[in-house]
Amino acid sequence: MRRTPADVGSVVALAQALVRRPSRGGVDPYEPVLGVLEGWLRERGLAQRRLRSPGGEVVGLLVEVRGGRPGPWWVLDACVDTAPFGDTGRWSFSPTSGQVRDEWLLGRGAADSKLAAALFCHLAAELAPRAEEFTGGLAVLLDVDEHTGAFGGARAFLADPQAPKPAGVMIGYPGLDEVVVGGRGLWRATVTVYGEAGHSGARRAGVGAIGRAAHLVGLLDAAELPGPDRDSGFPLGPRLTVTAFHGGEGFSVTPDRVDVHVDVRTTPEFGAGAAAGLVRREVAALDAVRPGPRPTGIAEVADWPAYRLDAGRQPAAALLAAARDAGLVVRAKTAGPSNIGNLLAGAGIPATAGFGVPYEGLHGIDERASLAELPTVYAVYRRAVLDLLGAAG
């Protein structure tokens, strides 16, 4: 197996340029980071086009390598927007450093997932001259609306009438020991709790929205959830978390509403219907024990199914086999957090959601990605893609 791209240093150089363009989801403009990618791809003659949201915003970049024979298309996906920086005073280097130190690439997005984006672009550039050998095609999706939680790039790709529906997707999240083949789903809702507005010093205290909302949070925290269902083969149980609590302003006015964000991570046996039923029961209990001026409202925000690929299904099988052939000991993993794979599963598209270099500080302080294993990771993806395209290595 060929273990390295033509120039590993070129992969690192492109990744450095991407890290040095801040692209925090929903914060920074995406033109600078997209401009780096577009210029690099244009110099190598790779077909590319921007993807836009229904509102016209640029949410991704799509690269396509069409094979010489008809067949299934496979997608490599990496986000080039990032998480926020957090407290920059706690970083030991700049979040936009892009420096290489002791075989680590430093900076926000180095791990998630600008190094993967650089790797996938190089892989497309290497394989494009061989396109006539391929059955089907290869697309590289570079998403700039992932860390907002909207996954606009993936949604625009799926909605694009010019793009063929992929037979499978490999997402370049980092981590060398595992190929992620599944994840818990999610059900999210905003629960609106009502009370009586008034002055905090008034003689008669009204029904307080904040007190009622706090009581609801206690009910939700105490709600019983089932454990993993061993019969289904899904290794994780559901989880409920209150993630936000909004209401009130100042000190002297008691608010008449509080919005509570509820995030339920679902499983095949405890899906969106079960999550919604649980929250409705606790809301009904609140309204019965501490009634307010209006019934508590529930507005569903998102619903993604849990998913899990059998390790023998593509593209998981090709990626796992290529990793083993490279001498790696990897396992198929079902992840607790949800990811783009859940969105794709809802569209009937199988996806792996993680295999890449080792990393530290992802979404936290001092994010960095190991470069020592980059040649092996490149070789694994190269072998998997060639196998899926029916071409020799």
mmCIF file of C-alpha atoms in Angstrom:
data_model
loop_
_atom_site.group_PDB
_atom_site.id
_atom_site.type_symbol
_atom_site.label_atom_id
_atom_site.label_comp_id
_atom_site.label_asym_id
_atom_site.label_seq_id
_atom_site.Cartn_x
_atom_site.Cartn_y
_atom_site.Cartn_z
ATOM 1 C CA MET A 1 0.000 0.000 0.000
ATOM 2 C CA ARG A 2 1.261 3.471 -0.838
ATOM 3 C CA ARG A 3 1.526 5.188 2.512
ATOM 4 C CA THR A 4 1.952 8.877 1.706
ATOM 5 C CA PRO A 5 0.664 11.541 -0.648
ATOM 6 C CA ALA A 6 3.133 12.956 -3.138
ATOM 7 C CA ASP A 7 4.074 15.617 -0.595
ATOM 8 C CA VAL A 8 2.923 15.361 3.029
ATOM 9 C CA GLY A 9 4.359 18.825 3.558
ATOM 10 C CA SER A 10 1.846 20.193 1.065
ATOM 11 C CA VAL A 11 -1.048 18.758 3.082
ATOM 12 C CA VAL A 12 0.330 20.402 6.210
ATOM 13 C CA ALA A 13 0.897 23.719 4.413
ATOM 14 C CA LEU A 14 -2.701 23.847 3.207
ATOM 15 C CA ALA A 15 -3.964 22.954 6.687
ATOM 16 C CA GLN A 16 -1.792 25.708 8.186
ATOM 17 C CA ALA A 17 -3.260 28.250 5.786
ATOM 18 C CA LEU A 18 -6.769 27.173 6.764
ATOM 19 C CA VAL A 19 -6.090 27.346 10.518
ATOM 20 C CA ARG A 20 -4.717 30.869 10.073
ATOM 21 C CA ARG A 21 -8.054 32.030 8.660
ATOM 22 C CA PRO A 22 -10.463 32.245 11.624
ATOM 23 C CA SER A 23 -13.783 30.675 10.675
ATOM 24 C CA ARG A 24 -15.777 30.273 13.875
ATOM 25 C CA GLY A 25 -19.273 29.062 13.075
ATOM 26 C CA GLY A 26 -21.719 31.963 13.045
ATOM 27 C CA VAL A 27 -18.991 34.446 14.072
ATOM 28 C CA ASP A 28 -16.379 34.930 11.349
ATOM 29 C CA PRO A 29 -16.892 35.501 7.622
ATOM 30 C CA TYR A 30 -16.187 32.365 5.600
ATOM 31 C CA GLU A 31 -14.811 34.034 2.479
ATOM 32 C CA PRO A 32 -11.151 33.961 3.643
ATOM 33 C CA VAL A 33 -11.063 30.229 4.421
ATOM 34 C CA LEU A 34 -13.071 29.350 1.311
ATOM 35 C CA GLY A 35 -10.790 31.551 -0.784
ATOM 36 C CA VAL A 36 -7.769 29.514 0.328
ATOM 37 C CA LEU A 37 -9.476 26.284 -0.703
ATOM 38 C CA GLU A 38 -10.798 27.628 -3.986
ATOM 39 C CA GLY A 39 -7.425 28.990 -4.998
ATOM 40 C CA TRP A 40 -5.689 25.708 -4.175
ATOM 41 C CA LEU A 41 -8.272 23.629 -6.059
ATOM 42 C CA ARG A 42 -8.293 25.978 -9.049
ATOM 43 C CA GLU A 43 -4.524 25.712 -9.441
ATOM 44 C CA ARG A 44 -4.917 21.946 -9.759
ATOM 45 C CA GLY A 45 -7.791 22.066 -12.194
ATOM 46 C CA LEU A 46 -10.312 20.402 -9.905
ATOM 47 C CA ALA A 47 -14.009 20.939 -10.632
ATOM 48 C CA GLN A 48 -15.578 22.856 -7.754
ATOM 49 C CA ARG A 49 -18.627 24.910 -6.950
ATOM 50 C CA ARG A 50 -20.114 26.689 -3.986
ATOM 51 C CA LEU A 51 -23.178 25.411 -2.184
ATOM 52 C CA ARG A 52 -25.767 27.862 -0.901
ATOM 53 C CA SER A 53 -28.536 27.774 1.657
ATOM 54 C CA PRO A 54 -32.156 28.458 0.651
ATOM 55 C CA GLY A 55 -31.491 32.050 1.716
ATOM 56 C CA GLY A 56 -28.486 32.369 -0.597
ATOM 57 C CA GLU A 57 -25.694 32.199 1.988
ATOM 58 C CA VAL A 58 -22.576 30.240 1.080
ATOM 59 C CA VAL A 59 -22.546 27.129 3.269
ATOM 60 C CA GLY A 60 -20.049 24.853 1.574
ATOM 61 C CA LEU A 61 -17.776 23.949 -1.299
ATOM 62 C CA LEU A 62 -18.165 20.826 -3.419
ATOM 63 C CA VAL A 63 -15.381 19.124 -5.398
ATOM 64 C CA GLU A 64 -16.323 16.391 -7.867
ATOM 65 C CA VAL A 65 -14.233 13.707 -9.580
ATOM 66 C CA ARG A 66 -16.447 11.826 -12.050
ATOM 67 C CA GLY A 67 -15.384 8.289 -12.935
ATOM 68 C CA GLY A 68 -15.203 6.834 -16.422
ATOM 69 C CA ARG A 69 -17.890 4.214 -15.736
ATOM 70 C CA PRO A 70 -21.352 4.667 -14.196
ATOM 71 C CA GLY A 71 -21.730 3.589 -10.603
ATOM 72 C CA PRO A 72 -22.191 4.793 -7.020
ATOM 73 C CA TRP A 73 -20.748 8.056 -5.754
ATOM 74 C CA TRP A 74 -18.837 8.270 -2.483
ATOM 75 C CA VAL A 75 -18.245 11.410 -0.452
ATOM 76 C CA LEU A 76 -15.428 12.621 1.784
ATOM 77 C CA ASP A 77 -16.746 15.302 4.141
ATOM 78 C CA ALA A 78 -14.840 17.732 6.380
ATOM 79 C CA CYS A 79 -15.940 20.978 8.007
ATOM 80 C CA VAL A 80 -13.783 24.084 7.717
ATOM 81 C CA ASP A 81 -15.749 26.219 10.116
ATOM 82 C CA THR A 82 -14.812 25.772 13.773
ATOM 83 C CA ALA A 83 -15.942 25.976 17.368
ATOM 84 C CA PRO A 84 -15.449 29.304 19.223
ATOM 85 C CA PHE A 85 -12.040 30.118 20.734
ATOM 86 C CA GLY A 86 -13.248 30.321 24.325
ATOM 87 C CA ASP A 87 -10.998 32.150 26.790
ATOM 88 C CA THR A 88 -8.001 33.039 24.623
ATOM 89 C CA GLY A 89 -6.092 34.062 27.744
ATOM 90 C CA ARG A 90 -5.880 30.388 28.697
ATOM 91 C CA TRP A 91 -4.366 29.305 25.389
ATOM 92 C CA SER A 92 -0.594 28.784 25.356
ATOM 93 C CA PHE A 93 -0.520 29.754 21.674
ATOM 94 C CA SER A 94 -2.764 31.761 19.364
ATOM 95 C CA PRO A 95 -5.977 29.992 18.320
ATOM 96 C CA THR A 96 -5.040 30.929 14.744
ATOM 97 C CA SER A 97 -1.389 29.916 15.109
ATOM 98 C CA GLY A 98 -1.116 27.293 12.391
ATOM 99 C CA GLN A 99 2.377 26.621 13.724
ATOM 100 C CA VAL A 100 3.871 23.129 13.704
ATOM 101 C CA ARG A 101 5.567 22.235 16.978
ATOM 102 C CA ASP A 102 6.978 18.794 17.821
ATOM 103 C CA GLU A 103 4.911 17.214 15.018
ATOM 104 C CA TRP A 104 1.667 18.839 16.173
ATOM 105 C CA LEU A 105 -0.380 21.335 14.153
ATOM 106 C CA LEU A 106 -1.562 24.055 16.539
ATOM 107 C CA GLY A 107 -4.763 26.082 16.496
ATOM 108 C CA ARG A 108 -8.534 26.015 16.411
ATOM 109 C CA GLY A 109 -9.754 23.704 13.685
ATOM 110 C CA ALA A 110 -6.487 21.788 13.435
ATOM 111 C CA ALA A 111 -8.279 18.691 14.715
ATOM 112 C CA ASP A 112 -11.870 19.515 13.765
ATOM 113 C CA SER A 113 -11.441 19.406 10.859
ATOM 114 C CA LYS A 114 -9.123 21.567 8.732
ATOM 115 C CA LEU A 115 -6.364 18.974 8.549
ATOM 116 C CA ALA A 116 -8.912 16.462 7.238
ATOM 117 C CA ALA A 117 -10.116 19.022 4.678
ATOM 118 C CA ALA A 118 -6.541 19.496 3.450
ATOM 119 C CA LEU A 119 -6.032 15.729 3.285
ATOM 120 C CA PHE A 120 -9.255 15.161 1.324
ATOM 121 C CA CYS A 121 -8.387 17.926 -1.150
ATOM 122 C CA HIS A 122 -4.982 16.347 -1.780
ATOM 123 C CA LEU A 123 -6.545 12.935 -2.201
ATOM 124 C CA ALA A 124 -8.961 14.301 -4.814
ATOM 125 C CA ALA A 125 -6.067 16.023 -6.610
ATOM 126 C CA GLU A 126 -4.016 12.811 -6.644
ATOM 127 C CA LEU A 127 -6.861 10.626 -7.914
ATOM 128 C CA ALA A 128 -8.425 13.002 -10.459
ATOM 129 C CA PRO A 129 -5.956 12.109 -13.245
ATOM 130 C CA ARG A 130 -7.051 8.476 -12.853
ATOM 131 C CA ALA A 131 -10.781 9.218 -13.057
ATOM 132 C CA GLU A 132 -11.328 7.114 -16.183
ATOM 133 C CA GLU A 133 -10.468 4.013 -14.132
ATOM 134 C CA PHE A 134 -13.226 4.645 -11.605
ATOM 135 C CA THR A 135 -16.711 3.214 -11.347
ATOM 136 C CA GLY A 136 -18.962 5.976 -10.057
ATOM 137 C CA GLY A 137 -17.379 9.065 -8.620
ATOM 138 C CA LEU A 138 -15.801 10.832 -5.663
ATOM 139 C CA ALA A 139 -17.024 14.088 -4.128
ATOM 140 C CA VAL A 140 -15.338 16.153 -1.431
ATOM 141 C CA LEU A 141 -17.760 18.223 0.648
ATOM 142 C CA LEU A 142 -16.218 21.122 2.579
ATOM 143 C CA ASP A 143 -18.817 22.466 5.006
ATOM 144 C CA VAL A 144 -18.745 25.975 6.520
ATOM 145 C CA ASP A 145 -21.998 25.698 8.456
ATOM 146 C CA GLU A 146 -21.332 22.706 10.709
ATOM 147 C CA HIS A 147 -20.433 24.177 14.090
ATOM 148 C CA THR A 148 -23.532 26.365 14.049
ATOM 149 C CA GLY A 149 -25.488 23.116 14.414
ATOM 150 C CA ALA A 150 -27.387 23.893 11.198
ATOM 151 C CA PHE A 151 -25.240 21.581 9.026
ATOM 152 C CA GLY A 152 -26.063 23.861 6.120
ATOM 153 C CA GLY A 153 -23.380 22.486 3.827
ATOM 154 C CA ALA A 154 -24.618 18.921 4.136
ATOM 155 C CA ARG A 155 -28.234 20.034 3.754
ATOM 156 C CA ALA A 156 -27.411 22.080 0.640
ATOM 157 C CA PHE A 157 -25.525 19.129 -0.836
ATOM 158 C CA LEU A 158 -28.460 16.775 -0.275
ATOM 159 C CA ALA A 159 -30.875 19.315 -1.777
ATOM 160 C CA ASP A 160 -28.688 20.119 -4.809
ATOM 161 C CA PRO A 161 -30.363 18.697 -7.937
ATOM 162 C CA GLN A 162 -26.991 18.605 -9.737
ATOM 163 C CA ALA A 163 -25.336 16.422 -7.090
ATOM 164 C CA PRO A 164 -25.813 12.651 -7.298
ATOM 165 C CA LYS A 165 -27.168 11.025 -4.158
ATOM 166 C CA PRO A 166 -24.152 9.387 -2.513
ATOM 167 C CA ALA A 167 -23.977 5.685 -1.726
ATOM 168 C CA GLY A 168 -22.057 6.587 1.425
ATOM 169 C CA VAL A 169 -20.118 9.318 3.202
ATOM 170 C CA MET A 170 -16.889 9.274 5.225
ATOM 171 C CA ILE A 171 -16.656 12.244 7.614
ATOM 172 C CA GLY A 172 -13.157 13.282 8.608
ATOM 173 C CA TYR A 173 -13.571 13.824 12.348
ATOM 174 C CA PRO A 174 -10.277 12.939 14.121
ATOM 175 C CA GLY A 175 -9.258 9.938 16.209
ATOM 176 C CA LEU A 176 -6.940 7.087 15.211
ATOM 177 C CA ASP A 177 -8.238 4.143 17.246
ATOM 178 C CA GLU A 178 -11.863 4.106 16.117
ATOM 179 C CA VAL A 179 -14.046 4.232 13.062
ATOM 180 C CA VAL A 180 -17.309 5.796 14.211
ATOM 181 C CA VAL A 181 -20.184 3.878 12.616
ATOM 182 C CA GLY A 182 -23.129 5.254 14.569
ATOM 183 C CA GLY A 183 -24.396 7.779 17.046
ATOM 184 C CA ARG A 184 -27.263 8.614 19.332
ATOM 185 C CA GLY A 185 -29.958 10.738 17.750
ATOM 186 C CA LEU A 186 -31.485 13.824 19.287
ATOM 187 C CA TRP A 187 -34.826 15.415 20.058
ATOM 188 C CA ARG A 188 -34.730 19.063 21.057
ATOM 189 C CA ALA A 189 -37.471 21.381 22.224
ATOM 190 C CA THR A 190 -37.983 24.786 23.780
ATOM 191 C CA VAL A 191 -40.343 24.554 26.751
ATOM 192 C CA THR A 192 -42.007 27.883 27.588
ATOM 193 C CA VAL A 193 -43.117 28.289 31.198
ATOM 194 C CA TYR A 194 -45.508 31.140 32.028
ATOM 195 C CA GLY A 195 -46.028 33.209 35.146
ATOM 196 C CA GLU A 196 -47.324 36.612 36.245
ATOM 197 C CA ALA A 197 -45.221 39.685 35.580
ATOM 198 C CA GLY A 198 -44.914 42.141 38.440
ATOM 199 C CA HIS A 199 -42.672 44.166 40.720
ATOM 200 C CA SER A 200 -40.325 42.086 42.838
ATOM 201 C CA GLY A 201 -41.198 44.175 45.902
ATOM 202 C CA ALA A 202 -44.980 44.039 45.531
ATOM 203 C CA ARG A 203 -47.036 43.118 48.595
ATOM 204 C CA ARG A 204 -48.699 40.189 46.809
ATOM 205 C CA ALA A 205 -46.368 37.740 45.157
ATOM 206 C CA GLY A 206 -47.717 36.355 41.892
ATOM 207 C CA VAL A 207 -47.048 32.974 40.297
ATOM 208 C CA GLY A 208 -43.408 33.232 39.253
ATOM 209 C CA ALA A 209 -42.273 31.925 35.886
ATOM 210 C CA ILE A 210 -38.732 31.444 37.150
ATOM 211 C CA GLY A 211 -39.834 29.387 40.153
ATOM 212 C CA ARG A 212 -42.092 27.255 37.963
ATOM 213 C CA ALA A 213 -39.316 26.763 35.401
ATOM 214 C CA ALA A 214 -36.861 25.788 38.136
ATOM 215 C CA HIS A 215 -39.366 23.215 39.380
ATOM 216 C CA LEU A 216 -39.657 21.825 35.850
ATOM 217 C CA VAL A 217 -35.881 21.517 35.582
ATOM 218 C CA GLY A 218 -35.912 19.483 38.769
ATOM 219 C CA LEU A 219 -38.594 17.199 37.354
ATOM 220 C CA LEU A 220 -36.661 16.713 34.121
ATOM 221 C CA ASP A 221 -33.387 16.053 35.954
ATOM 222 C CA ALA A 222 -35.110 13.382 38.061
ATOM 223 C CA ALA A 223 -36.907 11.715 35.149
ATOM 224 C CA GLU A 224 -36.045 8.040 34.771
ATOM 225 C CA LEU A 225 -34.589 6.909 31.455
ATOM 226 C CA PRO A 226 -33.973 3.357 30.277
ATOM 227 C CA GLY A 227 -30.471 1.969 29.962
ATOM 228 C CA PRO A 228 -28.958 0.458 26.805
ATOM 229 C CA ASP A 229 -31.122 -2.097 25.039
ATOM 230 C CA ARG A 230 -28.810 -5.072 24.657
ATOM 231 C CA ASP A 231 -31.216 -6.884 22.346
ATOM 232 C CA SER A 232 -31.040 -4.095 19.741
ATOM 233 C CA GLY A 233 -27.248 -4.123 19.676
ATOM 234 C CA PHE A 234 -27.134 -0.356 20.290
ATOM 235 C CA PRO A 235 -24.625 0.108 23.111
ATOM 236 C CA LEU A 236 -25.836 3.399 24.602
ATOM 237 C CA GLY A 237 -28.906 4.501 26.498
ATOM 238 C CA PRO A 238 -30.767 7.812 26.085
ATOM 239 C CA ARG A 239 -29.820 10.971 27.967
ATOM 240 C CA LEU A 240 -31.792 14.120 28.843
ATOM 241 C CA THR A 241 -30.088 17.452 29.518
ATOM 242 C CA VAL A 242 -31.413 20.953 30.158
ATOM 243 C CA THR A 243 -29.013 23.130 28.197
ATOM 244 C CA ALA A 244 -30.382 26.684 28.530
ATOM 245 C CA PHE A 245 -32.658 28.765 30.779
ATOM 246 C CA HIS A 246 -33.750 32.197 29.528
ATOM 247 C CA GLY A 247 -35.992 34.643 31.353
ATOM 248 C CA GLY A 248 -36.058 37.856 33.278
ATOM 249 C CA GLU A 249 -34.149 41.120 33.082
ATOM 250 C CA GLY A 250 -32.826 43.298 35.863
ATOM 251 C CA PHE A 251 -33.689 42.979 39.533
ATOM 252 C CA SER A 252 -37.047 44.648 40.137
ATOM 253 C CA VAL A 253 -39.344 42.886 37.641
ATOM 254 C CA THR A 254 -40.497 39.289 37.845
ATOM 255 C CA PRO A 255 -40.823 37.865 34.305
ATOM 256 C CA ASP A 256 -43.987 36.363 32.865
ATOM 257 C CA ARG A 257 -42.161 33.670 30.846
ATOM 258 C CA VAL A 258 -39.046 31.542 30.881
ATOM 259 C CA ASP A 259 -37.779 29.460 27.964
ATOM 260 C CA VAL A 260 -36.069 26.180 28.843
ATOM 261 C CA HIS A 261 -34.044 24.282 26.217
ATOM 262 C CA VAL A 262 -34.280 20.512 26.517
ATOM 263 C CA ASP A 263 -31.893 18.193 24.661
ATOM 264 C CA VAL A 264 -32.676 14.459 24.628
ATOM 265 C CA ARG A 265 -30.157 12.084 23.054
ATOM 266 C CA THR A 266 -32.186 9.242 21.596
ATOM 267 C CA THR A 267 -31.626 5.605 20.673
ATOM 268 C CA PRO A 268 -33.372 3.207 18.277
ATOM 269 C CA GLU A 269 -35.533 1.953 21.159
ATOM 270 C CA PHE A 270 -36.094 5.375 22.734
ATOM 271 C CA GLY A 271 -36.717 7.695 19.807
ATOM 272 C CA ALA A 272 -38.305 11.076 19.241
ATOM 273 C CA GLY A 273 -41.797 9.888 20.204
ATOM 274 C CA ALA A 274 -40.584 8.550 23.529
ATOM 275 C CA ALA A 275 -38.569 11.728 24.207
ATOM 276 C CA ALA A 276 -41.534 13.970 23.426
ATOM 277 C CA GLY A 277 -43.806 11.807 25.587
ATOM 278 C CA LEU A 278 -41.455 12.019 28.556
ATOM 279 C CA VAL A 279 -41.204 15.822 28.362
ATOM 280 C CA ARG A 280 -44.986 16.156 27.953
ATOM 281 C CA ARG A 281 -45.528 14.054 31.091
ATOM 282 C CA GLU A 282 -43.184 16.205 33.175
ATOM 283 C CA VAL A 283 -44.771 19.389 31.818
ATOM 284 C CA ALA A 284 -48.215 18.044 32.732
ATOM 285 C CA ALA A 285 -46.925 17.280 36.229
ATOM 286 C CA LEU A 286 -45.658 20.850 36.560
ATOM 287 C CA ASP A 287 -48.973 22.358 35.441
ATOM 288 C CA ALA A 288 -50.853 20.105 37.865
ATOM 289 C CA VAL A 289 -48.692 20.783 40.928
ATOM 290 C CA ARG A 290 -47.805 24.446 40.250
ATOM 291 C CA PRO A 291 -50.390 25.801 37.778
ATOM 292 C CA GLY A 292 -49.656 29.009 35.935
ATOM 293 C CA PRO A 293 -51.763 31.571 34.093
ATOM 294 C CA ARG A 294 -51.316 29.622 30.848
ATOM 295 C CA PRO A 295 -50.462 26.004 30.032
ATOM 296 C CA THR A 296 -46.768 25.363 29.533
ATOM 297 C CA GLY A 297 -45.852 25.236 25.837
ATOM 298 C CA ILE A 298 -43.558 22.796 24.029
ATOM 299 C CA ALA A 299 -42.059 23.744 20.652
ATOM 300 C CA GLU A 300 -40.042 21.021 18.942
ATOM 301 C CA VAL A 301 -36.791 22.337 17.459
ATOM 302 C CA ALA A 302 -35.029 19.299 15.961
ATOM 303 C CA ASP A 303 -35.408 15.561 15.560
ATOM 304 C CA TRP A 304 -32.626 13.335 14.209
ATOM 305 C CA PRO A 305 -32.710 9.548 14.338
ATOM 306 C CA ALA A 306 -30.093 7.421 16.033
ATOM 307 C CA TYR A 307 -28.160 5.246 13.622
ATOM 308 C CA ARG A 308 -25.644 2.441 13.564
ATOM 309 C CA LEU A 309 -24.005 0.782 10.554
ATOM 310 C CA ASP A 310 -23.100 -2.845 10.571
ATOM 311 C CA ALA A 311 -19.312 -3.044 10.311
ATOM 312 C CA GLY A 312 -19.732 -5.031 7.094
ATOM 313 C CA ARG A 313 -21.694 -2.294 5.317
ATOM 314 C CA GLN A 314 -20.033 0.258 3.057
ATOM 315 C CA PRO A 315 -18.356 2.620 3.477
ATOM 316 C CA ALA A 316 -17.534 1.346 6.990
ATOM 317 C CA ALA A 317 -16.238 -1.987 5.676
ATOM 318 C CA ALA A 318 -13.775 -0.356 3.274
ATOM 319 C CA LEU A 319 -12.460 2.066 5.891
ATOM 320 C CA LEU A 320 -12.061 -0.596 8.577
ATOM 321 C CA ALA A 321 -10.323 -2.974 6.149
ATOM 322 C CA ALA A 322 -7.953 -0.250 4.956
ATOM 323 C CA ALA A 323 -7.086 0.664 8.557
ATOM 324 C CA ARG A 324 -6.316 -2.962 9.413
ATOM 325 C CA ASP A 325 -4.191 -3.326 6.247
ATOM 326 C CA ALA A 326 -2.195 -0.295 7.401
ATOM 327 C CA GLY A 327 -1.362 -2.143 10.626
ATOM 328 C CA LEU A 328 -3.763 -0.219 12.841
ATOM 329 C CA VAL A 329 -5.879 -1.759 15.567
ATOM 330 C CA VAL A 330 -9.246 -0.039 15.217
ATOM 331 C CA ARG A 331 -12.732 -0.732 16.476
ATOM 332 C CA ALA A 332 -16.155 0.209 15.198
ATOM 333 C CA LYS A 333 -17.673 2.681 17.666
ATOM 334 C CA THR A 334 -21.116 4.134 18.287
ATOM 335 C CA ALA A 335 -20.679 7.697 19.530
ATOM 336 C CA GLY A 336 -22.644 9.448 22.242
ATOM 337 C CA PRO A 337 -22.756 12.865 20.532
ATOM 338 C CA SER A 338 -24.834 13.304 17.399
ATOM 339 C CA ASN A 339 -23.173 14.369 14.160
ATOM 340 C CA ILE A 340 -23.724 14.834 10.434
ATOM 341 C CA GLY A 341 -24.036 11.064 10.194
ATOM 342 C CA ASN A 342 -27.433 11.326 11.913
ATOM 343 C CA LEU A 343 -28.595 13.859 9.331
ATOM 344 C CA LEU A 344 -27.406 11.581 6.535
ATOM 345 C CA ALA A 345 -29.040 8.542 8.142
ATOM 346 C CA GLY A 346 -32.348 10.386 8.074
ATOM 347 C CA ALA A 347 -31.870 10.663 4.291
ATOM 348 C CA GLY A 348 -31.029 6.962 3.999
ATOM 349 C CA ILE A 349 -27.306 7.532 3.422
ATOM 350 C CA PRO A 350 -24.810 5.407 5.426
ATOM 351 C CA ALA A 351 -21.892 7.317 6.932
ATOM 352 C CA THR A 352 -18.820 6.887 9.054
ATOM 353 C CA ALA A 353 -18.259 9.836 11.350
ATOM 354 C CA GLY A 354 -14.699 9.700 12.507
ATOM 355 C CA PHE A 355 -11.294 8.352 11.652
ATOM 356 C CA GLY A 356 -8.266 10.597 11.565
ATOM 357 C CA VAL A 357 -5.147 11.689 13.375
ATOM 358 C CA PRO A 358 -4.832 11.795 17.179
ATOM 359 C CA TYR A 359 -5.757 15.139 18.736
ATOM 360 C CA GLU A 360 -5.981 17.185 21.913
ATOM 361 C CA GLY A 361 -8.126 20.124 23.004
ATOM 362 C CA LEU A 362 -10.920 19.650 20.481
ATOM 363 C CA HIS A 363 -13.469 22.455 21.099
ATOM 364 C CA GLY A 364 -11.389 23.373 24.155
ATOM 365 C CA ILE A 365 -8.126 25.084 25.026
ATOM 366 C CA ASP A 366 -4.935 24.515 22.982
ATOM 367 C CA GLU A 367 -6.495 22.461 20.189
ATOM 368 C CA ARG A 368 -3.888 20.566 18.207
ATOM 369 C CA ALA A 369 -3.619 17.639 15.788
ATOM 370 C CA SER A 370 -0.810 15.097 15.536
ATOM 371 C CA LEU A 371 1.066 15.033 12.233
ATOM 372 C CA ALA A 372 3.145 11.927 12.941
ATOM 373 C CA GLU A 373 0.282 9.663 11.861
ATOM 374 C CA LEU A 374 -0.807 11.791 8.886
ATOM 375 C CA PRO A 375 0.851 9.570 6.230
ATOM 376 C CA THR A 376 -0.913 6.491 7.597
ATOM 377 C CA VAL A 377 -4.292 8.231 7.781
ATOM 378 C CA TYR A 378 -3.861 9.462 4.200
ATOM 379 C CA ALA A 379 -3.000 5.939 3.057
ATOM 380 C CA VAL A 380 -6.066 4.473 4.799
ATOM 381 C CA TYR A 381 -8.476 6.889 3.134
ATOM 382 C CA ARG A 382 -6.713 6.430 -0.199
ATOM 383 C CA ARG A 383 -7.053 2.671 -0.031
ATOM 384 C CA ALA A 384 -10.703 2.847 1.085
ATOM 385 C CA VAL A 385 -11.656 5.272 -1.696
ATOM 386 C CA LEU A 386 -9.923 3.220 -4.393
ATOM 387 C CA ASP A 387 -11.660 0.061 -3.177
ATOM 388 C CA LEU A 388 -15.048 1.805 -3.236
ATOM 389 C CA LEU A 389 -14.375 3.145 -6.741
ATOM 390 C CA GLY A 390 -13.372 -0.309 -7.987
ATOM 391 C CA ALA A 391 -9.810 0.728 -8.807
ATOM 392 C CA ALA A 392 -6.486 -0.873 -8.037
ATOM 393 C CA GLY A 393 -4.226 0.681 -5.434
#
